[in-house]
Tab-separated table of C-alpha atoms and ligand atoms in Angstrom:
chain	number	residue	atom	x	y	z
H	95	UNK	CA	0.000	0.000	0.000
H	96	UNK	CA	1.188	3.523	-0.739
H	97	UNK	CA	1.221	5.475	2.534
H	98	UNK	CA	1.319	8.851	0.794
H	99	UNK	CA	-2.190	8.494	-0.589
H	100	UNK	CA	-3.915	7.069	2.474
H	101	UNK	CA	-6.703	9.179	3.875
H	102	UNK	CA	-7.390	9.672	7.590
H	103	UNK	CA	-11.090	9.234	8.072
H	104	UNK	CA	-12.848	11.912	10.089
H	105	UNK	CA	-15.559	10.982	12.563
H	106	UNK	CA	-18.574	12.908	11.397
H	107	UNK	CA	-19.266	12.146	7.807
H	108	UNK	CA	-21.791	14.380	6.030
H	109	UNK	CA	-25.145	12.857	5.113
H	110	UNK	CA	-24.534	13.339	1.403
H	111	UNK	CA	-22.213	14.640	-1.276
H	112	UNK	CA	-22.927	15.890	-4.777
H	113	UNK	CA	-19.772	16.462	-6.765
H	114	UNK	CA	-19.140	17.150	-10.444
H	115	UNK	CA	-15.955	17.018	-12.528
H	116	UNK	CA	-14.812	16.505	-16.079
H	117	UNK	CA	-11.706	14.929	-17.565
H	118	UNK	CA	-10.509	14.732	-21.158
H	119	UNK	CA	-9.173	11.829	-23.135
H	120	UNK	CA	-5.480	11.773	-23.990
H	121	UNK	CA	-3.366	10.508	-26.851
H	122	UNK	CA	-0.039	8.841	-26.136
H	123	UNK	CA	3.037	9.915	-28.094
H	124	UNK	CA	5.242	7.335	-26.364
H	125	UNK	CA	2.989	4.373	-25.685
H	126	UNK	CA	2.154	2.467	-22.501
H	127	UNK	CA	1.911	-1.170	-23.492
H	128	UNK	CA	2.784	-3.734	-20.839
H	129	UNK	CA	2.176	-3.583	-17.099
H	130	UNK	CA	2.506	-5.325	-13.767
H	131	UNK	CA	-0.074	-5.444	-11.000
H	132	UNK	CA	-1.696	-3.084	-10.227
H	133	UNK	CA	-1.405	-0.803	-13.223
H	134	UNK	CA	2.350	-0.382	-12.779
H	135	UNK	CA	3.645	0.397	-16.265
H	136	UNK	CA	6.606	-1.448	-17.743
H	137	UNK	CA	7.811	1.772	-19.365
H	138	UNK	CA	7.348	5.517	-19.173
H	139	UNK	CA	4.698	7.021	-21.443
H	140	UNK	CA	4.033	10.582	-22.571
H	141	UNK	CA	0.783	12.008	-23.918
H	142	UNK	CA	-1.013	15.078	-25.145
H	143	UNK	CA	-4.104	15.830	-23.097
H	144	UNK	CA	-7.077	16.484	-25.376
H	145	UNK	CA	-9.791	19.069	-24.991
H	146	UNK	CA	-13.080	18.283	-26.763
H	147	UNK	CA	-13.214	14.528	-26.159
H	148	UNK	CA	-14.118	14.381	-22.506
H	149	UNK	CA	-16.299	12.802	-19.831
H	150	UNK	CA	-18.371	14.759	-17.328
H	151	UNK	CA	-19.417	12.959	-14.159
H	152	UNK	CA	-21.753	13.816	-11.321
H	153	UNK	CA	-21.156	11.667	-8.242
H	154	UNK	CA	-23.854	11.537	-5.592
H	155	UNK	CA	-23.139	9.811	-2.289
H	156	UNK	CA	-25.673	9.078	0.409
H	157	UNK	CA	-24.643	7.943	3.878
H	158	UNK	CA	-25.595	4.339	4.704
H	159	UNK	CA	-27.486	3.553	7.875
H	160	UNK	CA	-24.719	1.105	8.811
H	161	UNK	CA	-21.290	0.860	7.184
H	162	UNK	CA	-21.832	-2.899	6.948
H	163	UNK	CA	-24.883	-2.479	4.679
H	164	UNK	CA	-24.145	-3.593	1.156
H	165	UNK	CA	-23.091	-0.664	-1.021
H	166	UNK	CA	-25.613	0.205	-3.684
H	167	UNK	CA	-24.095	1.570	-6.857
H	168	UNK	CA	-26.105	2.982	-9.714
H	169	UNK	CA	-24.612	4.187	-12.953
H	170	UNK	CA	-26.362	6.387	-15.509
H	171	UNK	CA	-24.824	6.994	-18.914
H	172	UNK	CA	-26.498	9.981	-20.591
H	173	UNK	CA	-29.195	9.691	-17.906
H	174	UNK	CA	-29.929	6.096	-18.845
H	175	UNK	CA	-29.396	3.365	-16.259
H	176	UNK	CA	-26.359	1.365	-17.355
H	177	UNK	CA	-25.930	-1.641	-15.052
H	178	UNK	CA	-23.182	-3.066	-17.264
H	179	UNK	CA	-20.784	-0.447	-15.814
H	180	UNK	CA	-21.429	-1.465	-12.195
H	181	UNK	CA	-18.943	-4.380	-11.872
H	182	UNK	CA	-16.070	-2.182	-13.060
H	183	UNK	CA	-17.000	0.554	-10.579
H	184	UNK	CA	-17.422	-1.984	-7.755
H	185	UNK	CA	-13.986	-3.376	-8.479
H	186	UNK	CA	-12.535	0.122	-8.581
H	187	UNK	CA	-14.139	1.144	-5.260
H	188	UNK	CA	-12.820	-2.032	-3.663
H	189	UNK	CA	-9.327	-1.380	-4.997
H	190	UNK	CA	-9.210	2.197	-3.733
H	191	UNK	CA	-10.747	1.441	-0.324
H	192	UNK	CA	-7.418	1.894	1.564
H	193	UNK	CA	-7.067	5.354	-0.021
H	194	UNK	CA	-10.725	6.418	0.116
H	195	UNK	CA	-12.032	4.732	3.304
H	196	UNK	CA	-15.030	7.108	3.465
H	197	UNK	CA	-16.527	5.553	0.330
H	198	UNK	CA	-17.717	2.359	2.001
H	199	UNK	CA	-19.963	4.441	4.270
H	200	UNK	CA	-21.996	5.601	1.295
H	201	UNK	CA	-24.307	4.416	-1.452
H	202	UNK	CA	-23.252	5.892	-4.774
H	203	UNK	CA	-24.960	7.043	-7.917
H	204	UNK	CA	-22.831	8.087	-10.847
H	205	UNK	CA	-24.227	10.156	-13.716
H	206	UNK	CA	-21.814	10.298	-16.582
H	207	UNK	CA	-21.760	11.498	-20.174
H	208	UNK	CA	-19.150	11.666	-22.912
H	209	UNK	CA	-18.829	14.379	-25.536
H	210	UNK	CA	-17.788	11.763	-28.084
H	211	UNK	CA	-20.325	9.220	-29.360
H	212	UNK	CA	-20.321	5.705	-27.781
H	213	UNK	CA	-19.791	4.135	-31.139
H	214	UNK	CA	-16.727	6.133	-32.067
H	215	UNK	CA	-14.038	3.620	-31.230
H	216	UNK	CA	-12.607	6.202	-28.819
H	217	UNK	CA	-12.044	4.584	-25.440
H	218	UNK	CA	-13.762	6.353	-22.570
H	219	UNK	CA	-11.825	4.592	-19.814
H	220	UNK	CA	-9.175	7.315	-19.470
H	221	UNK	CA	-11.585	10.253	-19.393
H	222	UNK	CA	-14.187	8.301	-17.397
H	223	UNK	CA	-11.826	7.187	-14.657
H	224	UNK	CA	-10.180	10.610	-14.670
H	225	UNK	CA	-13.501	12.381	-14.078
H	226	UNK	CA	-14.516	9.957	-11.321
H	227	UNK	CA	-11.151	10.349	-9.580
H	228	UNK	CA	-11.513	14.145	-9.686
H	229	UNK	CA	-14.932	13.773	-8.016
H	230	UNK	CA	-13.395	11.649	-5.257
H	231	UNK	CA	-10.603	14.074	-4.422
H	232	UNK	CA	-13.142	16.889	-4.190
H	233	UNK	CA	-14.816	14.921	-1.417
H	234	UNK	CA	-11.460	14.755	0.353
H	235	UNK	CA	-11.063	18.506	-0.020
H	236	UNK	CA	-14.414	18.950	1.725
H	237	UNK	CA	-13.419	16.571	4.503
H	238	UNK	CA	-9.907	18.016	4.838
H	239	UNK	CA	-9.899	21.604	3.543
H	240	UNK	CA	-6.139	22.023	4.087
H	241	UNK	CA	-5.297	19.736	1.122
H	242	UNK	CA	-3.578	21.706	-1.641
H	243	UNK	CA	-4.654	21.707	-5.267
H	244	UNK	CA	-1.374	19.991	-6.177
H	245	UNK	CA	-2.016	17.229	-3.634
H	246	UNK	CA	-5.512	16.754	-4.991
H	247	UNK	CA	-4.429	16.494	-8.618
H	248	UNK	CA	-1.644	14.075	-7.750
H	249	UNK	CA	-4.016	11.871	-5.793
H	250	UNK	CA	-6.598	12.084	-8.590
H	251	UNK	CA	-3.975	10.788	-11.028
H	252	UNK	CA	-3.023	8.036	-8.568
H	253	UNK	CA	-6.667	6.927	-8.159
H	254	UNK	CA	-7.431	7.212	-11.874
H	255	UNK	CA	-4.436	4.977	-12.605
H	256	UNK	CA	-5.902	2.245	-10.437
H	257	UNK	CA	-9.066	2.405	-12.562
H	258	UNK	CA	-7.250	2.418	-15.904
H	259	UNK	CA	-3.546	3.011	-16.480
H	260	UNK	CA	-3.814	5.662	-19.176
H	261	UNK	CA	-6.382	7.541	-17.034
H	262	UNK	CA	-3.480	8.675	-14.833
H	263	UNK	CA	-2.549	10.942	-17.775
H	264	UNK	CA	-6.032	12.537	-18.048
H	265	UNK	CA	-5.869	14.849	-15.016
H	266	UNK	CA	-3.235	17.414	-15.977
H	267	UNK	CA	-3.122	19.475	-19.167
H	268	UNK	CA	-0.695	19.795	-22.067
H	269	UNK	CA	2.015	17.165	-22.100
H	270	UNK	CA	1.775	14.568	-19.345
H	271	UNK	CA	4.299	11.902	-18.346
H	272	UNK	CA	3.572	8.707	-16.441
H	273	UNK	CA	5.999	6.045	-15.280
H	274	UNK	CA	9.355	6.194	-13.551
H	275	UNK	CA	12.154	7.434	-15.782
H	276	UNK	CA	15.740	7.346	-14.616
H	277	UNK	CA	16.497	10.794	-15.980
H	278	UNK	CA	13.321	12.523	-14.797
H	279	UNK	CA	13.508	13.016	-11.064
H	280	UNK	CA	9.818	13.695	-10.290
H	281	UNK	CA	8.524	10.850	-12.492
H	282	UNK	CA	6.604	8.025	-10.849
H	283	UNK	CA	4.925	4.730	-11.675
H	284	UNK	CA	2.130	5.655	-9.282
H	285	UNK	CA	0.832	8.857	-10.843
H	286	UNK	CA	1.422	11.101	-13.835
H	287	UNK	CA	3.065	14.518	-13.800
H	288	UNK	CA	2.661	17.562	-16.062
H	289	UNK	CA	5.589	17.770	-18.458
H	290	UNK	CA	5.320	21.264	-19.898
H	291	UNK	CA	8.394	23.019	-18.520
H	292	UNK	CA	10.817	24.073	-21.216
H	293	UNK	CA	8.581	22.809	-24.042
H	294	UNK	CA	8.814	24.851	-27.249
H	295	UNK	CA	5.644	26.888	-27.991
H	296	UNK	CA	5.015	24.987	-31.258
H	297	UNK	CA	3.923	21.976	-29.174
H	298	UNK	CA	1.476	23.878	-26.986
H	299	UNK	CA	-1.301	24.230	-29.558
H	300	UNK	CA	-1.154	20.925	-31.439
H	301	UNK	CA	-4.319	19.731	-33.124
H	302	UNK	CA	-5.501	16.114	-33.121
H	303	UNK	CA	-8.070	15.099	-35.705
H	304	UNK	CA	-9.283	11.589	-34.979
H	305	UNK	CA	-10.247	9.783	-38.182
H	306	UNK	CA	-12.856	7.205	-37.215
H	307	UNK	CA	-11.866	4.346	-39.482
H	308	UNK	CA	-13.581	1.766	-37.303
H	309	UNK	CA	-16.292	2.835	-34.872
H	310	UNK	CA	-16.857	-0.608	-33.423
H	311	UNK	CA	-15.784	-2.210	-30.175
H	312	UNK	CA	-12.060	-2.692	-29.751
H	313	UNK	CA	-10.902	-6.007	-31.211
H	314	UNK	CA	-8.374	-6.461	-28.402
H	315	UNK	CA	-9.255	-5.257	-24.892
H	316	UNK	CA	-6.552	-3.294	-23.148
H	317	UNK	CA	-6.132	-5.977	-20.486
H	318	UNK	CA	-5.543	-8.622	-23.144
H	319	UNK	CA	-3.271	-6.229	-25.028
H	320	UNK	CA	-1.087	-5.512	-22.026
H	321	UNK	CA	-0.932	-9.201	-21.136
H	322	UNK	CA	0.424	-9.969	-24.614
H	323	UNK	CA	3.627	-8.253	-23.493
H	324	UNK	CA	4.168	-10.853	-20.759
H	325	UNK	CA	6.650	-13.314	-22.176
H	326	UNK	CA	6.741	-11.482	-25.514
H	327	UNK	CA	10.110	-12.223	-27.168
H	328	UNK	CA	10.807	-8.529	-27.831
H	329	UNK	CA	9.300	-7.093	-24.650
H	330	UNK	CA	12.482	-6.114	-22.836
H	331	UNK	CA	13.923	-4.404	-25.917
H	332	UNK	CA	10.653	-2.534	-26.407
H	333	UNK	CA	10.530	-1.320	-22.788
H	334	UNK	CA	14.140	-0.097	-23.029
H	335	UNK	CA	13.400	1.597	-26.360
H	336	UNK	CA	10.477	3.501	-24.830
H	337	UNK	CA	12.750	4.872	-22.095
H	338	UNK	CA	15.244	6.042	-24.755
H	339	UNK	CA	12.424	7.496	-26.857
H	340	UNK	CA	11.289	9.613	-23.908
H	341	UNK	CA	14.769	11.096	-23.589
H	342	UNK	CA	15.008	11.678	-27.329
H	343	UNK	CA	11.537	13.212	-27.539
H	344	UNK	CA	12.384	15.519	-24.660
H	345	UNK	CA	15.169	17.103	-26.736
H	346	UNK	CA	12.829	17.630	-29.720
H	347	UNK	CA	10.136	19.091	-27.471
H	348	UNK	CA	12.631	21.561	-26.019
H	349	UNK	CA	14.176	22.624	-29.335
H	350	UNK	CA	10.920	22.729	-31.309
H	351	UNK	CA	12.165	20.101	-33.769
H	352	UNK	CA	8.811	19.182	-35.296
H	353	UNK	CA	10.310	16.973	-38.007
H	354	UNK	CA	12.113	14.673	-35.591
H	355	UNK	CA	9.145	14.773	-33.201
H	356	UNK	CA	6.929	13.442	-35.997
H	357	UNK	CA	9.395	10.735	-36.974
H	358	UNK	CA	9.552	9.485	-33.410
H	359	UNK	CA	5.787	9.668	-32.803
H	360	UNK	CA	5.005	7.662	-35.960
H	361	UNK	CA	7.677	5.135	-35.072
H	362	UNK	CA	6.093	4.681	-31.608
H	363	UNK	CA	2.660	4.047	-33.143
H	364	UNK	CA	4.005	1.490	-35.605
H	365	UNK	CA	6.047	-0.202	-32.878
H	366	UNK	CA	2.923	-0.619	-30.729
H	367	UNK	CA	1.169	-2.307	-33.650
H	368	UNK	CA	4.250	-4.333	-34.535
H	369	UNK	CA	4.337	-5.716	-31.003
H	370	UNK	CA	0.774	-6.926	-31.441
H	371	UNK	CA	1.505	-8.406	-34.843
H	372	UNK	CA	4.233	-10.610	-33.406
H	373	UNK	CA	2.687	-11.577	-30.075
H	374	UNK	CA	1.044	-14.933	-29.354
H	375	UNK	CA	-1.808	-14.829	-30.214
H	376	UNK	CA	-1.118	-12.226	-32.923
H	377	UNK	CA	-3.379	-9.414	-34.058
H	378	UNK	CA	-3.523	-6.929	-36.902
H	379	UNK	CA	-5.384	-3.955	-35.495
H	380	UNK	CA	-4.959	-1.671	-38.495
H	381	UNK	CA	-7.582	-1.812	-41.222
H	382	UNK	CA	-6.842	-1.421	-44.927
H	383	UNK	CA	-8.156	2.162	-44.646
H	384	UNK	CA	-5.633	2.854	-41.883
H	385	UNK	CA	-2.822	2.041	-44.308
H	386	UNK	CA	-4.399	4.081	-47.107
H	387	UNK	CA	-4.557	7.084	-44.795
H	388	UNK	CA	-0.970	6.637	-43.574
H	389	UNK	CA	0.319	6.661	-47.156
H	390	UNK	CA	-1.755	9.738	-47.948
H	391	UNK	CA	-0.306	11.506	-44.904
H	392	UNK	CA	3.227	10.714	-46.027
H	393	UNK	CA	2.520	11.936	-49.576
H	394	UNK	CA	0.835	15.111	-48.364
H	395	UNK	CA	3.744	15.866	-46.030
H	396	UNK	CA	6.285	15.261	-48.803
H	397	UNK	CA	4.461	17.411	-51.339
H	398	UNK	CA	3.365	20.331	-49.172
H	399	UNK	CA	6.083	20.283	-46.477
H	400	UNK	CA	3.249	20.845	-43.995
H	401	UNK	CA	4.175	19.058	-40.757
H	402	UNK	CA	1.416	16.553	-40.126
H	403	UNK	CA	1.924	13.071	-38.702
H	404	UNK	CA	-0.138	10.196	-37.390
H	405	UNK	CA	-0.350	8.175	-34.259
H	406	UNK	CA	-2.520	5.165	-33.441
H	407	UNK	CA	-4.123	3.655	-30.376
H	408	UNK	CA	-4.669	-0.070	-30.118
H	409	UNK	CA	-7.154	0.017	-32.986
H	410	UNK	CA	-7.692	1.138	-36.578
H	411	UNK	CA	-8.477	4.829	-35.994
H	412	UNK	CA	-5.860	7.373	-37.032
H	413	UNK	CA	-4.961	10.428	-34.960
H	414	UNK	CA	-3.603	13.215	-37.150
H	415	UNK	CA	-1.309	15.564	-35.263
H	416	UNK	CA	-0.308	19.025	-36.537
H	417	UNK	CA	0.427	22.539	-35.235
H	418	UNK	CA	-2.527	24.940	-35.099
H	419	UNK	CA	-0.824	27.205	-37.625
H	420	UNK	CA	-1.700	24.674	-40.363
H	421	UNK	CA	-5.249	24.010	-39.191
H	422	UNK	CA	-7.042	25.507	-42.208
H	423	UNK	CA	-4.954	23.670	-44.859
H	424	UNK	CA	-4.951	20.351	-43.017
H	425	UNK	CA	-8.651	20.365	-42.215
H	426	UNK	CA	-9.483	21.290	-45.786
H	427	UNK	CA	-7.333	18.380	-46.997
H	428	UNK	CA	-9.007	16.001	-44.521
H	429	UNK	CA	-12.400	17.035	-45.849
H	430	UNK	CA	-11.384	16.542	-49.459
H	431	UNK	CA	-9.078	13.542	-49.244
H	432	UNK	CA	-9.296	11.618	-45.995
H	433	UNK	CA	-12.830	11.569	-44.726
H	434	UNK	CA	-13.885	9.072	-47.399
H	435	UNK	CA	-11.705	6.515	-45.597
H	436	UNK	CA	-13.654	6.962	-42.350
H	437	UNK	CA	-16.674	4.935	-41.355
H	438	UNK	CA	-19.718	7.096	-42.158
H	439	UNK	CA	-17.157	9.792	-43.137
H	440	UNK	CA	-16.813	10.565	-39.421
H	441	UNK	CA	-13.946	12.329	-37.712
H	442	UNK	CA	-13.489	14.463	-34.603
H	443	UNK	CA	-11.378	17.619	-34.452
H	444	UNK	CA	-9.648	18.015	-31.124
H	445	UNK	CA	-6.621	19.816	-29.750
H	446	UNK	CA	-4.312	19.945	-26.773
H	447	UNK	CA	-6.236	20.989	-23.683
H	448	UNK	CA	-5.897	22.072	-20.102
H	449	UNK	CA	-6.837	18.860	-18.305
H	450	UNK	CA	-9.561	17.861	-15.862
H	451	UNK	CA	-11.802	20.359	-14.125
H	452	UNK	CA	-13.814	20.573	-10.943
H	453	UNK	CA	-17.273	21.789	-11.905
H	454	UNK	CA	-20.008	23.723	-10.155
H	455	UNK	CA	-23.342	21.976	-9.880
H	456	UNK	CA	-25.987	24.101	-11.517
D	720	2P0	C1	-1.549	4.364	-24.210
D	720	2P0	N1	-3.036	2.437	-24.653
D	720	2P0	O1	-0.419	4.685	-23.805
D	720	2P0	C2	-1.708	2.976	-24.778
D	720	2P0	C3	-1.424	2.963	-26.243
D	720	2P0	C4	-3.590	2.010	-25.905
D	720	2P0	C5	-2.478	2.101	-26.854
D	720	2P0	O2	-3.056	2.707	-22.457
D	720	2P0	O3	-5.510	-1.977	-18.562
D	720	2P0	O4	-6.986	1.328	-21.107
D	720	2P0	O5	-6.773	0.134	-18.090
D	720	2P0	O6	-4.305	0.025	-17.672
D	720	2P0	O7	-4.923	2.411	-20.140
D	720	2P0	C6	-4.864	1.515	-23.295
D	720	2P0	O8	-4.771	0.810	-22.106
D	720	2P0	O9	-5.180	-0.058	-19.991
D	720	2P0	C7	-3.596	2.254	-23.443
D	720	2P0	P1	-5.445	-0.497	-18.487
D	720	2P0	P2	-5.532	1.235	-20.775
D	720	2P0	O10	-2.499	5.156	-24.212
């Protein structure tokens, strides 16, 4: 157990809480793929926090008559009862009990909504767990008002990580780093840290257009995906490469070297997919349209010299990354040349954002 994040329970718990928060999704530049229990990453990862793709959650807690009463959890997605989410939340509450001991004294109802459509192929686990964790730390702030904002955000990242690894990176804004790195003193496996100091301005306004090539359920769940790295013949080399890539990327981020940044980011995406192509069992998570789009990106970049690159999650969708300065040209090109490769011609424009927020209840 991590002493730092334990919470000293006060005697008189309020009858109820109503807390609201939002957290965005994030897109990894250096990928997290491979972990130990519980959500301890095998390598450091670095992501851009997004802005438009986010989850907003209202958490309502009501004091039980007796702490021993069974906890009732209700989950509403877009105001519709969604019992299928309950087991995941139950497991999460159980896991965080040592750090949030007040929770077991309450029944919970969780009202959540995403700005991105369910059937978009965009995972909501990072933003969802991020928003829930931000609700929980707001409760702690009410119980212990002396907690600083920094403490709260750090604990939110710690709790979010226990719900879903990449969710640790959905609390802070801009560039966010998660996982211990030998050369980065403040880095930790337990929570993510903002990584914006000394970053060249060109990387502060990056755009991310998500081309929805496949809007279906993920073919490989993240837990299966991570487990494929256990005993993978190239795992150790991959984990070491990620650590080196972080160091290399750090120099490009500082100097504003967009060309080398893009080379490294694309290489990370292809490496993630390559690891899945040569695991046992093996998977090809790109679709033919993913490859078509990648070739078009390379041609467009060659011909126009406009810096635009791709990255991929563990699926077929393509994230197009580019500086805001080129927004008009790139978005025009997407409309004319790329959207026909998307399912139902669907894509989502997003950009680097400020991170999770505590919200007022109206
Ligand atoms: C990432 N992904 O760094 C990588 C790249 C997908 C591809 O983290 O099991 O949902 O909840 O810790 O965070 C997806 O895995 O996995 C992921 P769990 P998570 O964003």
